Every structure is written in structure tokens, then in C-alpha cells.
Amino acid sequence: MTTTADLPVVVIGAGPAGLAAAAHLVERGIGPLILEAGPAAASAARDWSHVRLFSTWGEVTDPAAERLLAPTGWIRPDAGTYPSGGDWAEQYLQPLADVLGDRVRLSATVTGVSRTGRDRIVDADREAQPFVVHFTSADGSEERVFARAVIDASGTWTTPSPAGASGLPALGEKTVADRIAYRVPDLKDPAVRARYAGRRTAVIGSGASAFTALATLADVAKDEPGTHAVWILRRGISGSTFGGGTADQLPARGALGLAAKAAVDNGHADAVTGFRTEAIERDGDGRLVLVGEDGRRLDPVHEVIVLTGFRPDLSFLSEIRLGLDERLQAPTDLAPLIDPNQHSCGTVYPHGHRELSHPEPGIYLVGMKSYGRAPTFLAMTGYEQVRSVTAAIAGDTESADRVELTLPESGVCGGAGLFDDPAAGQADGTGCCAVPAVALVQIGAGSSLPIAATAEESSSGGCCGA
């Protein structure tokens, strides 16, 4: 007779957090089943394979995953070097998926999660019922699987935020979608480069992804006359606009901001501040005109790159009783710890299964998805999350409650809400956003853990990007 305890733990997503969760489950003798929507493991990282992480190899691998890989002869690349998204996928995440073998189901898109025989309304005997997970396969057929617990590590990569400052698509944004990109373009690809070379491009966003786009467009401009970027900022220019610079303890992240500043200083990009996009229109020549909430109309551009962050897809969890913050769409107990309206970068408090739990016992949102709409998720945060969550699922409460985290200071702080006020966040040497002396911010107790950017961070925003 099969009991709930005999069922697998379903992990949604075969990215860094999902595969790490599976490794921890295997180590505890619990069978995972990983459902990955893409045709290969780490599909999101492969989408931004051309982008280099601003964390080193020594900061982007999970300890349990390394232990699972060790018998295969796998050796972590030089700990001091920086992988690209493609490197991360091919040299670590794919080998990890290979070790997990048929526990990973590819092209399996989850369409719904519920309790067996219970919709979200029914209380009777609810917690005794296993979870049921519906998904579609590559051929379109529908399947279901039962689970003792569900770990949703599906990330936010497939749901980028729009250009509209209201959180809704700007008027006309969908109509001109053929001229808008929501990812950092690979300008080393000749076909992609041709789309932007010799043309004017608007870049909307204020995080690491926007910095990357501005820097790469500036590189194209050096060889292709007429290439120019228009950087659209919802806030004003302040001491924190370009990130932490040399004060950032992730040097490569700080360098991104400096490269963006150089793009502006060298005339390859113009900054438009205090601009909240309300509409995008085509002019008579087919170019795009951005219209602000204040009525301003910018000079026409040929292309638009929207890098305003990501948000979680909660549609397939509609039958599950989730406890989510009304603003961030993050777990209720986690939200105050990461709220960008108050959160100072480097001060995310230790959190694990308790902060990640919901009114529906046995389901956890981990990784970037656990942060909802908040920026600045780091891979080691996700690895610590899944270590705690899998310990809780295994019944090891002592280990699950022992959560420790050390974060590197970014050199900037303050959230999107604060930065929307052009007068806020001015670096005067005394306020939150003054560049501090380099120092590690120790959160919790125990040994120091290295921190790494996830796919989402390196592609969707820096420390406090909007």
C-alpha cells in the first residue's frame, strides 16, 4: 500500500535552486522528481548564455550538489574565475542533471498544483491528502503525478515586467512587441548585432541588466557609427545610480555600473531621468516614440530594450493556499526581510523553511520565485533555502532551523520605491546611499558563505534596480 511518505517530492524547475534541492533530497534518501518546462536543464541560464556572472565559480555551486557530482570525477572550474550563463549551464548544471538521470523530466510544463480531491475551498481531511501536479509533455499530452511535498523553483525568467511604469504594459507596448526585447541582447551574434548597429535604442531599467545593455551597446558604437542608446530612468541621477562601483564586494558587479557610467560619459548614451513610460507609438517612419506620464515625448528610437525586472507566475498555483505579501508576492514572513522599499542591500536576514512556508503545509516557493518582485536574489541564498526546506521535509527540524547567511555589501542601498523620488537617495556622505567603506555584512552565526548571482539577478537587475 502506497502512503504519502512513499511519494516523491516534486521539484518544479531544473535550474540552480531546483537541482540543488534535488541533490539535498537525494542525500537525505528522499526521491525527487524534477519537472523542467524547457528542453534541457538550466533552460533559463542557456537563454542568457552570453552574459557573464559577476560571481566566481567558487560562489555558484551548492555543497550537496558537489558531493553528488564527486563520484563522477567532476571537478569544479577554477574557483576564482567568472562563468558565463552558458558555462554555468554546461559545466555544472547539466552534469548535475545528468547525475540525477531519469529523476529529471524535460519539456514538462506544470499547469496546476492542488491537493488530491480537494480544491482550495475544502478543509475536510485536506492535509492528509497528497499533492497532485498536472503537467503537459512535449507532445502536448497531459499527465499528473502525486507528491508528498512540492518545491517550486521555477524562477521568474518567463515573466518579465513591462515598460509601463504602472506595472501594466504601456499603451501600444504589445502592438510594437516586434521591436521590443525584454532580455539583454547577445550583440556578439551577427544577426542580433545588425538589429542594433547604427541605430538608436532606448534602454528602460536601472539595474545590472540595464548596465550590461548600455555597456555592450557602447562597445558596438565604437565600431558602428550611428549606434546610440537612450537610457530611460524613472528616478533622478544620484550617487547610487551606477551601483556601488569599487565599494561593491562583488567586483564584477561594481564594474558593470562603472561601464554604464562610461557609456554615458563618453557620449554613447544619453540619460533621460524622471521618465515613466505611459505609451509607445510608431511614427510615420516606423520608429518608436516613448510617451511619458507627464506628456513628454522622446525623440524616436528604432528599438527598445525593457529591463525592469521580473515577477512570479502564480497561475498554476491557484488551487493552493499561499500566503503572499500583497506588494512583493513573496511569502508573507519573508517579505519584510527583502522589501526594497526598506531593505538595505546586504541586510537580508537568515531565512529558511519557516519564512518560506504557507498556509498550505508542504509547499515551498524557493529561489528567485520566493522573492516575488523583489530584486537582488543571490544563488547562495537559494542554496541555503533549499538546504533548510529539504531538512524540514525530511523531518530534521534542528537542521532546518539552523539557517546562516553572510552577504557581501553592494555599496548601494535603498529600494525602487525610494528611488522613484528623484530627490531621494542623494549621496551626501551621511545617508543610506553614500558609498561605504568595504566591509562584509555578517547575518546570523557560523561560517562565512560565498554569494553568487543567479540567472535572474545577472539578467534582471542589480542591488536595488527597479
Short mmCIF file of C-alpha atoms in Angstrom, two decimals, residues 15-452:
data_model
loop_
_atom_site.label_atom_id
_atom_site.label_comp_id
_atom_site.label_asym_id
_atom_site.label_seq_id
_atom_site.Cartn_x
_atom_site.Cartn_y
_atom_site.Cartn_z
CA GLY A 15 17.68 25.46 -12.62
CA PRO A 16 20.28 26.17 -9.91
CA ALA A 17 17.84 26.11 -6.96
CA GLY A 18 15.76 23.21 -8.26
CA LEU A 19 18.72 20.95 -9.00
CA ALA A 20 20.29 21.84 -5.64
CA ALA A 21 17.02 20.93 -3.91
CA ALA A 22 17.06 17.58 -5.70
CA ALA A 23 20.65 16.96 -4.61
CA HIS A 24 19.76 17.62 -0.98
CA LEU A 25 16.71 15.33 -1.22
CA VAL A 26 18.81 12.50 -2.69
CA GLU A 27 21.36 12.97 0.09
CA ARG A 28 18.54 12.51 2.63
CA GLY A 29 17.21 9.40 0.92
CA ILE A 30 14.10 11.11 -0.47
CA GLY A 31 13.22 10.63 -4.13
CA PRO A 32 12.80 13.85 -6.11
CA LEU A 33 11.00 14.27 -9.42
CA ILE A 34 12.12 17.41 -11.24
CA LEU A 35 9.74 18.84 -13.83
CA GLU A 36 11.50 21.20 -16.23
CA ALA A 37 9.48 23.14 -18.81
CA GLY A 38 12.44 23.63 -21.13
CA PRO A 39 14.02 21.10 -23.49
CA ALA A 40 17.17 20.95 -21.36
CA ALA A 41 18.24 21.54 -17.79
CA ALA A 42 19.05 25.14 -16.92
CA SER A 43 16.99 26.46 -19.83
CA ALA A 44 16.86 29.98 -18.38
CA ALA A 45 20.64 30.18 -17.95
CA ARG A 46 21.05 28.99 -21.52
CA ASP A 47 18.86 31.87 -22.67
CA TRP A 48 21.40 34.30 -21.28
CA SER A 49 24.44 32.16 -22.04
CA HIS A 50 26.29 35.21 -23.41
CA VAL A 51 26.05 37.12 -20.10
CA ARG A 52 28.90 36.70 -17.65
CA LEU A 53 28.07 36.26 -13.99
CA PHE A 54 29.52 38.78 -11.57
CA SER A 55 30.19 35.97 -9.12
CA THR A 56 33.00 33.47 -9.36
CA TRP A 57 32.80 29.70 -9.76
CA GLY A 58 33.60 29.41 -6.09
CA GLU A 59 30.30 31.15 -5.34
CA VAL A 60 27.81 29.45 -7.66
CA THR A 61 27.85 25.76 -6.73
CA ASP A 62 25.90 24.02 -3.98
CA PRO A 63 27.75 21.78 -1.47
CA ALA A 64 25.28 18.87 -1.69
CA ALA A 65 25.39 19.07 -5.48
CA GLU A 66 29.18 18.93 -5.41
CA ARG A 67 29.04 15.84 -3.21
CA LEU A 68 26.62 14.19 -5.64
CA LEU A 69 28.88 15.04 -8.56
CA ALA A 70 32.15 13.98 -6.91
CA PRO A 71 31.93 10.21 -7.75
CA THR A 72 31.62 11.08 -11.45
CA GLY A 73 35.03 12.74 -11.43
CA TRP A 74 33.54 16.19 -11.79
CA ILE A 75 35.90 18.97 -10.77
CA ARG A 76 34.70 22.49 -10.14
CA PRO A 77 36.30 25.00 -12.52
CA ASP A 78 38.84 27.48 -11.15
CA ALA A 79 37.08 28.99 -8.14
CA GLY A 80 38.41 32.48 -8.87
CA THR A 81 37.13 32.75 -12.46
CA TYR A 82 33.80 34.09 -13.68
CA PRO A 83 31.47 31.80 -15.64
CA SER A 84 29.01 32.94 -18.26
CA GLY A 85 25.46 31.67 -18.19
CA GLY A 86 26.46 29.12 -20.80
CA ASP A 87 29.45 27.99 -18.74
CA TRP A 88 27.27 27.60 -15.66
CA ALA A 89 24.76 25.50 -17.58
CA GLU A 90 27.22 23.27 -19.44
CA GLN A 91 29.93 22.79 -16.83
CA TYR A 92 27.84 22.46 -13.66
CA LEU A 93 24.06 22.40 -14.06
CA GLN A 94 23.93 19.93 -16.97
CA PRO A 95 26.34 17.46 -15.29
CA LEU A 96 24.20 17.71 -12.15
CA ALA A 97 21.06 16.96 -14.16
CA ASP A 98 22.87 14.02 -15.79
CA VAL A 99 23.67 12.53 -12.38
CA LEU A 100 20.04 12.86 -11.37
CA GLY A 101 19.16 10.97 -14.54
CA ASP A 102 15.53 9.99 -15.08
CA ARG A 103 14.53 11.93 -11.98
CA VAL A 104 14.54 14.93 -14.35
CA ARG A 105 11.63 15.20 -16.79
CA LEU A 106 12.28 17.68 -19.59
CA SER A 107 9.67 19.57 -21.64
CA ALA A 108 7.28 19.04 -18.72
CA THR A 109 5.30 22.23 -18.18
CA VAL A 110 3.42 22.34 -14.89
CA THR A 111 -0.15 23.55 -15.40
CA GLY A 112 -1.61 23.05 -11.93
CA VAL A 113 -0.91 22.01 -8.34
CA SER A 114 -3.58 21.01 -5.84
CA ARG A 115 -4.45 18.58 -3.06
CA THR A 116 -5.82 15.29 -4.34
CA GLY A 117 -9.61 15.50 -4.40
CA ARG A 118 -9.63 18.90 -2.67
CA ASP A 119 -9.90 22.30 -4.33
CA ARG A 120 -8.71 25.29 -2.33
CA ILE A 121 -12.11 25.70 -0.64
CA VAL A 122 -12.33 22.29 1.02
CA ASP A 123 -10.98 21.90 4.58
CA ALA A 124 -12.02 18.30 5.35
CA ASP A 125 -9.05 15.96 5.70
CA ARG A 126 -7.06 18.33 3.50
CA GLU A 127 -3.58 17.94 4.95
CA ALA A 128 -3.77 14.15 4.80
CA GLN A 129 -4.15 14.23 1.02
CA PRO A 130 -1.08 14.11 -1.22
CA PHE A 131 -0.42 16.87 -3.70
CA VAL A 132 -1.35 16.28 -7.32
CA VAL A 133 0.67 18.03 -10.01
CA HIS A 134 -0.64 18.33 -13.57
CA PHE A 135 1.77 18.93 -16.44
CA THR A 136 1.95 18.76 -20.21
CA SER A 137 4.63 16.86 -22.11
CA ALA A 138 6.45 17.84 -25.30
CA ASP A 139 3.77 16.21 -27.47
CA GLY A 140 1.01 18.14 -25.73
CA SER A 141 -0.31 15.18 -23.77
CA GLU A 142 -1.48 15.79 -20.22
CA GLU A 143 -0.11 13.88 -17.25
CA ARG A 144 -0.30 14.01 -13.48
CA VAL A 145 1.88 12.86 -10.63
CA PHE A 146 1.25 12.64 -6.88
CA ALA A 147 3.71 14.11 -4.38
CA ARG A 148 4.37 14.23 -0.64
CA ALA A 149 5.61 17.83 -1.00
CA VAL A 150 6.20 20.39 -3.74
CA ILE A 151 9.19 22.72 -4.12
CA ASP A 152 8.53 25.42 -6.71
CA ALA A 153 11.89 26.60 -8.05
CA SER A 154 10.54 27.74 -11.41
CA GLY A 155 12.02 31.22 -11.11
CA THR A 156 10.68 34.34 -12.80
CA TRP A 157 12.56 34.29 -16.11
CA THR A 158 9.47 33.69 -18.26
CA THR A 159 7.54 36.65 -16.85
CA PRO A 160 9.47 39.91 -17.35
CA SER A 161 7.94 43.15 -16.16
CA PRO A 162 6.68 45.57 -18.82
CA ALA A 163 7.83 49.02 -19.86
CA GLY A 164 4.81 50.71 -18.33
CA ALA A 165 5.61 52.41 -15.04
CA SER A 166 2.22 51.36 -13.62
CA GLY A 167 3.23 47.71 -13.76
CA LEU A 168 0.90 47.20 -16.74
CA PRO A 169 2.14 47.21 -20.33
CA ALA A 170 2.39 50.73 -21.71
CA LEU A 171 -0.32 51.63 -24.20
CA GLY A 172 0.82 50.24 -27.54
CA GLU A 173 3.55 48.09 -25.97
CA LYS A 174 2.01 44.83 -27.17
CA THR A 175 1.37 46.27 -30.64
CA VAL A 176 5.07 47.07 -31.17
CA ALA A 177 6.33 43.89 -29.50
CA ASP A 178 8.40 43.04 -32.58
CA ARG A 179 10.66 46.00 -31.77
CA ILE A 180 10.98 45.34 -28.02
CA ALA A 181 13.40 42.97 -26.24
CA TYR A 182 12.97 42.00 -22.59
CA ARG A 183 16.40 40.41 -22.21
CA VAL A 184 19.99 41.62 -22.60
CA PRO A 185 20.68 41.07 -26.32
CA ASP A 186 23.65 38.99 -27.46
CA LEU A 187 25.44 41.59 -29.54
CA LYS A 188 28.17 39.12 -30.48
CA ASP A 189 25.60 37.30 -32.60
CA PRO A 190 25.82 38.94 -36.07
CA ALA A 191 22.05 38.76 -36.63
CA VAL A 192 21.31 40.37 -33.26
CA ARG A 193 24.07 42.94 -33.69
CA ALA A 194 22.58 44.01 -37.03
CA ARG A 195 19.33 44.84 -35.25
CA TYR A 196 21.03 47.49 -33.08
CA ALA A 197 24.14 48.61 -35.01
CA GLY A 198 23.87 52.11 -36.41
CA ARG A 199 20.52 52.66 -34.71
CA ARG A 200 19.04 54.40 -31.68
CA THR A 201 17.93 52.12 -28.86
CA ALA A 202 16.02 53.01 -25.70
CA VAL A 203 17.09 51.03 -22.61
CA ILE A 204 14.50 51.10 -19.81
CA GLY A 205 15.71 49.97 -16.35
CA SER A 206 18.19 50.81 -13.64
CA GLY A 207 19.79 47.54 -12.56
CA ALA A 208 22.66 45.32 -13.59
CA SER A 209 20.91 44.21 -16.77
CA ALA A 210 20.48 47.79 -17.91
CA PHE A 211 24.15 48.43 -17.12
CA THR A 212 25.10 45.42 -19.22
CA ALA A 213 22.96 46.51 -22.16
CA LEU A 214 24.36 50.06 -22.06
CA ALA A 215 27.95 48.81 -21.90
CA THR A 216 27.52 46.37 -24.79
CA LEU A 217 25.76 48.96 -26.95
CA ALA A 218 28.64 51.34 -26.23
CA ASP A 219 31.08 48.69 -27.47
CA VAL A 220 29.09 48.40 -30.71
CA ALA A 221 29.06 52.19 -31.04
CA LYS A 222 32.86 52.25 -31.14
CA ASP A 223 32.80 50.26 -34.38
CA GLU A 224 29.40 51.16 -35.83
CA PRO A 225 28.74 54.90 -36.35
CA GLY A 226 25.22 55.97 -35.50
CA THR A 227 24.79 53.44 -32.71
CA HIS A 228 23.37 55.26 -29.69
CA ALA A 229 21.48 54.39 -26.51
CA VAL A 230 18.85 56.41 -24.67
CA TRP A 231 18.76 55.32 -21.04
CA ILE A 232 15.31 55.74 -19.52
CA LEU A 233 15.27 56.17 -15.73
CA ARG A 234 12.16 56.56 -13.59
CA ARG A 235 14.21 58.39 -10.99
CA GLY A 236 16.90 61.05 -10.99
CA ILE A 237 20.67 60.69 -11.17
CA SER A 238 22.28 60.28 -7.75
CA GLY A 239 25.40 58.84 -6.21
CA SER A 240 23.84 55.38 -6.29
CA THR A 241 22.64 55.43 -9.91
CA PHE A 242 25.62 53.48 -11.21
CA GLY A 243 25.76 50.98 -8.35
CA GLY A 244 28.45 50.51 -5.75
CA GLY A 245 31.45 50.80 -8.04
CA THR A 246 34.69 49.96 -6.28
CA ALA A 247 32.84 49.62 -2.95
CA ASP A 248 30.92 46.60 -4.21
CA GLN A 249 32.34 43.40 -2.71
CA LEU A 250 31.38 41.59 -5.89
CA PRO A 251 33.91 43.48 -8.05
CA ALA A 252 32.43 42.39 -11.37
CA ARG A 253 29.03 43.73 -10.31
CA GLY A 254 30.56 47.06 -9.38
CA ALA A 255 32.38 47.14 -12.72
CA LEU A 256 29.07 46.89 -14.59
CA GLY A 257 27.90 50.18 -13.13
CA LEU A 258 31.20 51.83 -13.95
CA ALA A 259 30.93 50.59 -17.56
CA ALA A 260 27.43 52.07 -17.82
CA LYS A 261 28.71 55.38 -16.45
CA ALA A 262 31.50 55.34 -19.04
CA ALA A 263 28.90 54.81 -21.79
CA VAL A 264 27.13 58.00 -20.69
CA ASP A 265 30.34 59.96 -20.05
CA ASN A 266 31.74 59.04 -23.47
CA GLY A 267 28.63 60.13 -25.31
CA HIS A 268 27.44 56.67 -26.37
CA ALA A 269 24.28 57.01 -24.25
CA ASP A 270 22.05 59.82 -23.04
CA ALA A 271 20.17 59.56 -19.76
CA VAL A 272 16.54 60.64 -19.53
CA THR A 273 15.52 60.95 -15.88
CA GLY A 274 12.20 61.04 -14.08
CA PHE A 275 10.51 59.44 -17.08
CA ARG A 276 7.64 56.99 -16.50
CA THR A 277 6.55 55.38 -19.74
CA GLU A 278 2.82 55.56 -20.44
CA ALA A 279 2.66 54.76 -24.14
CA ILE A 280 4.80 53.60 -27.05
CA GLU A 281 3.76 54.78 -30.51
CA ARG A 282 5.04 54.33 -34.06
CA ASP A 283 5.91 57.45 -36.04
CA GLY A 284 5.49 57.88 -39.78
CA ASP A 285 8.83 56.20 -40.44
CA GLY A 286 8.05 53.16 -38.30
CA ARG A 287 10.28 54.26 -35.44
CA LEU A 288 9.09 54.17 -31.84
CA VAL A 289 8.19 57.19 -29.72
CA LEU A 290 8.06 56.82 -25.94
CA VAL A 291 5.45 58.99 -24.23
CA GLY A 292 5.74 59.75 -20.52
CA GLU A 293 3.03 60.09 -17.89
CA ASP A 294 3.87 63.80 -17.80
CA GLY A 295 3.21 64.16 -21.54
CA ARG A 296 6.84 64.24 -22.60
CA ARG A 297 7.54 62.67 -25.98
CA LEU A 298 11.07 61.45 -26.57
CA ASP A 299 12.87 61.57 -29.89
CA PRO A 300 12.15 58.45 -31.97
CA VAL A 301 14.19 55.27 -31.50
CA HIS A 302 14.47 52.15 -33.63
CA GLU A 303 14.45 49.58 -30.82
CA VAL A 304 13.54 49.33 -27.14
CA ILE A 305 15.13 47.07 -24.53
CA VAL A 306 12.96 46.74 -21.41
CA LEU A 307 14.89 45.58 -18.34
CA THR A 308 12.55 46.45 -15.49
CA GLY A 309 12.75 43.20 -13.56
CA PHE A 310 10.67 40.04 -13.36
CA ARG A 311 7.64 38.76 -11.49
CA PRO A 312 6.45 35.29 -10.44
CA ASP A 313 3.97 33.21 -12.43
CA LEU A 314 1.42 32.12 -9.84
CA SER A 315 -1.24 30.93 -12.30
CA PHE A 316 -0.63 27.20 -11.83
CA LEU A 317 -0.82 27.57 -8.04
CA SER A 318 -4.36 28.93 -7.97
CA GLU A 319 -5.73 25.88 -6.08
CA ILE A 320 -3.07 26.09 -3.39
CA ARG A 321 -3.47 28.19 -0.26
CA LEU A 322 -0.50 30.50 -0.50
CA GLY A 323 0.38 33.22 1.99
CA LEU A 324 1.85 36.02 -0.11
CA ASP A 325 2.68 39.63 0.63
CA GLU A 326 0.26 41.94 -1.16
CA ARG A 327 3.07 44.05 -2.61
CA LEU A 328 6.01 41.77 -3.36
CA GLN A 329 4.12 38.50 -3.99
CA ALA A 330 6.73 36.85 -1.78
CA PRO A 331 5.92 34.58 1.21
CA THR A 332 4.36 36.71 3.94
CA ASP A 333 7.07 36.11 6.55
CA LEU A 334 9.90 36.63 4.07
CA ALA A 335 8.63 39.85 2.52
CA PRO A 336 9.61 42.23 5.35
CA LEU A 337 13.17 40.92 5.17
CA ILE A 338 13.59 41.71 1.48
CA ASP A 339 11.25 44.67 0.90
CA PRO A 340 13.16 47.03 -1.44
CA ASN A 341 11.22 49.99 -0.03
CA GLN A 342 13.07 49.43 3.25
CA HIS A 343 15.71 46.81 2.64
CA SER A 344 19.33 47.90 2.67
CA CYS A 345 21.34 45.69 0.35
CA GLY A 346 23.44 43.22 2.28
CA THR A 347 20.93 43.00 5.12
CA VAL A 348 18.76 40.07 4.10
CA TYR A 349 18.25 38.20 7.34
CA PRO A 350 18.70 34.44 7.64
CA HIS A 351 15.64 32.63 6.40
CA GLY A 352 14.62 29.08 5.67
CA HIS A 353 11.63 26.79 5.79
CA ARG A 354 9.68 28.79 8.37
CA GLU A 355 9.79 32.05 6.40
CA LEU A 356 9.12 30.13 3.18
CA SER A 357 6.11 28.18 4.46
CA HIS A 358 2.48 28.83 3.52
CA PRO A 359 -0.95 28.13 5.00
CA GLU A 360 -0.82 25.00 2.79
CA PRO A 361 1.76 22.78 4.54
CA GLY A 362 4.25 21.01 2.32
CA ILE A 363 4.63 23.52 -0.49
CA TYR A 364 7.55 25.94 -0.75
CA LEU A 365 8.50 28.65 -3.22
CA VAL A 366 12.29 28.85 -3.35
CA GLY A 367 14.97 30.56 -5.38
CA MET A 368 14.18 33.73 -7.28
CA LYS A 369 10.47 32.94 -7.21
CA SER A 370 10.49 33.19 -3.41
CA TYR A 371 11.46 36.87 -3.75
CA GLY A 372 8.37 37.66 -5.81
CA ARG A 373 9.01 41.06 -7.36
CA ALA A 374 11.93 41.99 -5.14
CA PRO A 375 15.31 42.36 -6.86
CA THR A 376 18.73 41.14 -5.80
CA PHE A 377 18.49 37.42 -5.37
CA LEU A 378 21.80 35.61 -4.87
CA ALA A 379 22.41 31.94 -5.67
CA MET A 380 23.80 31.10 -2.25
CA THR A 381 20.62 32.45 -0.71
CA GLY A 382 18.74 29.89 -2.79
CA TYR A 383 21.11 27.09 -1.86
CA GLU A 384 20.61 27.82 1.84
CA GLN A 385 16.85 27.99 1.31
CA VAL A 386 16.67 24.52 -0.23
CA ARG A 387 19.00 23.04 2.39
CA SER A 388 16.61 24.22 5.10
CA VAL A 389 13.44 23.26 3.21
CA THR A 390 14.62 19.74 2.38
CA ALA A 391 15.67 19.21 6.00
CA ALA A 392 12.16 20.23 7.07
CA ILE A 393 10.58 17.83 4.58
CA ALA A 394 12.82 15.07 5.96
CA GLY A 395 11.65 15.87 9.49
CA ASP A 396 15.04 17.16 10.62
CA THR A 397 13.75 20.30 12.31
CA GLU A 398 17.00 21.02 14.11
CA SER A 399 18.91 21.27 10.84
CA ALA A 400 16.07 23.08 9.10
CA ASP A 401 16.02 25.80 11.76
CA ARG A 402 19.79 26.30 11.68
CA VAL A 403 19.97 28.96 8.98
CA GLU A 404 23.08 31.05 8.46
CA LEU A 405 24.00 33.55 5.78
CA THR A 406 26.76 36.06 5.10
CA LEU A 407 26.13 38.65 2.41
CA PRO A 408 28.60 40.94 0.62
CA GLU A 409 27.89 44.65 0.72
CA SER A 410 26.95 46.13 -2.65
CA GLY A 411 27.99 49.71 -1.99
CA VAL A 412 24.43 50.98 -2.58
CA CYS A 413 21.10 50.52 -0.87
CA GLY A 414 17.56 51.74 -0.93
CA GLY A 415 14.68 50.34 -2.94
CA ALA A 416 12.75 51.04 -6.07
CA GLY A 417 10.08 52.82 -4.08
CA LEU A 418 12.61 55.22 -2.60
CA PHE A 419 14.40 55.73 -5.88
CA ASP A 420 11.22 56.72 -7.68
CA ASP A 421 11.57 60.03 -5.84
CA PRO A 422 14.27 61.97 -7.72
CA ALA A 423 15.15 63.77 -4.51
CA ALA A 424 15.62 60.56 -2.55
CA GLY A 425 18.81 58.62 -2.31
CA GLN A 426 21.21 61.52 -2.88
CA ALA A 427 24.66 60.58 -1.70
CA ASP A 428 25.69 63.23 0.79
CA GLY A 429 28.15 61.16 2.74
CA THR A 430 25.75 60.52 5.58
CA GLY A 431 22.64 58.87 4.13
CA CYS A 432 21.85 55.28 3.25
CA CYS A 433 23.17 55.53 -0.26
CA ALA A 434 26.53 57.06 0.49
CA VAL A 435 29.26 54.71 -0.70
CA PRO A 436 30.53 52.90 2.42
CA ALA A 437 33.86 51.51 3.25
CA VAL A 438 34.30 47.95 2.05
CA ALA A 439 33.03 45.56 4.73
CA LEU A 440 31.26 42.23 4.86
CA VAL A 441 27.83 42.32 6.46
CA GLN A 442 27.53 39.23 8.67
CA ILE A 443 23.99 37.92 9.04
CA GLY A 444 23.46 35.15 11.57
CA ALA A 445 26.12 32.96 13.07
CA GLY A 446 28.56 30.43 11.79
CA SER A 447 30.94 30.19 8.89
CA SER A 448 31.02 32.65 6.03
CA LEU A 449 29.27 31.59 2.83
CA PRO A 450 30.21 32.95 -0.60
CA ILE A 451 27.44 34.65 -2.52
CA ALA A 452 26.67 34.36 -6.20
#
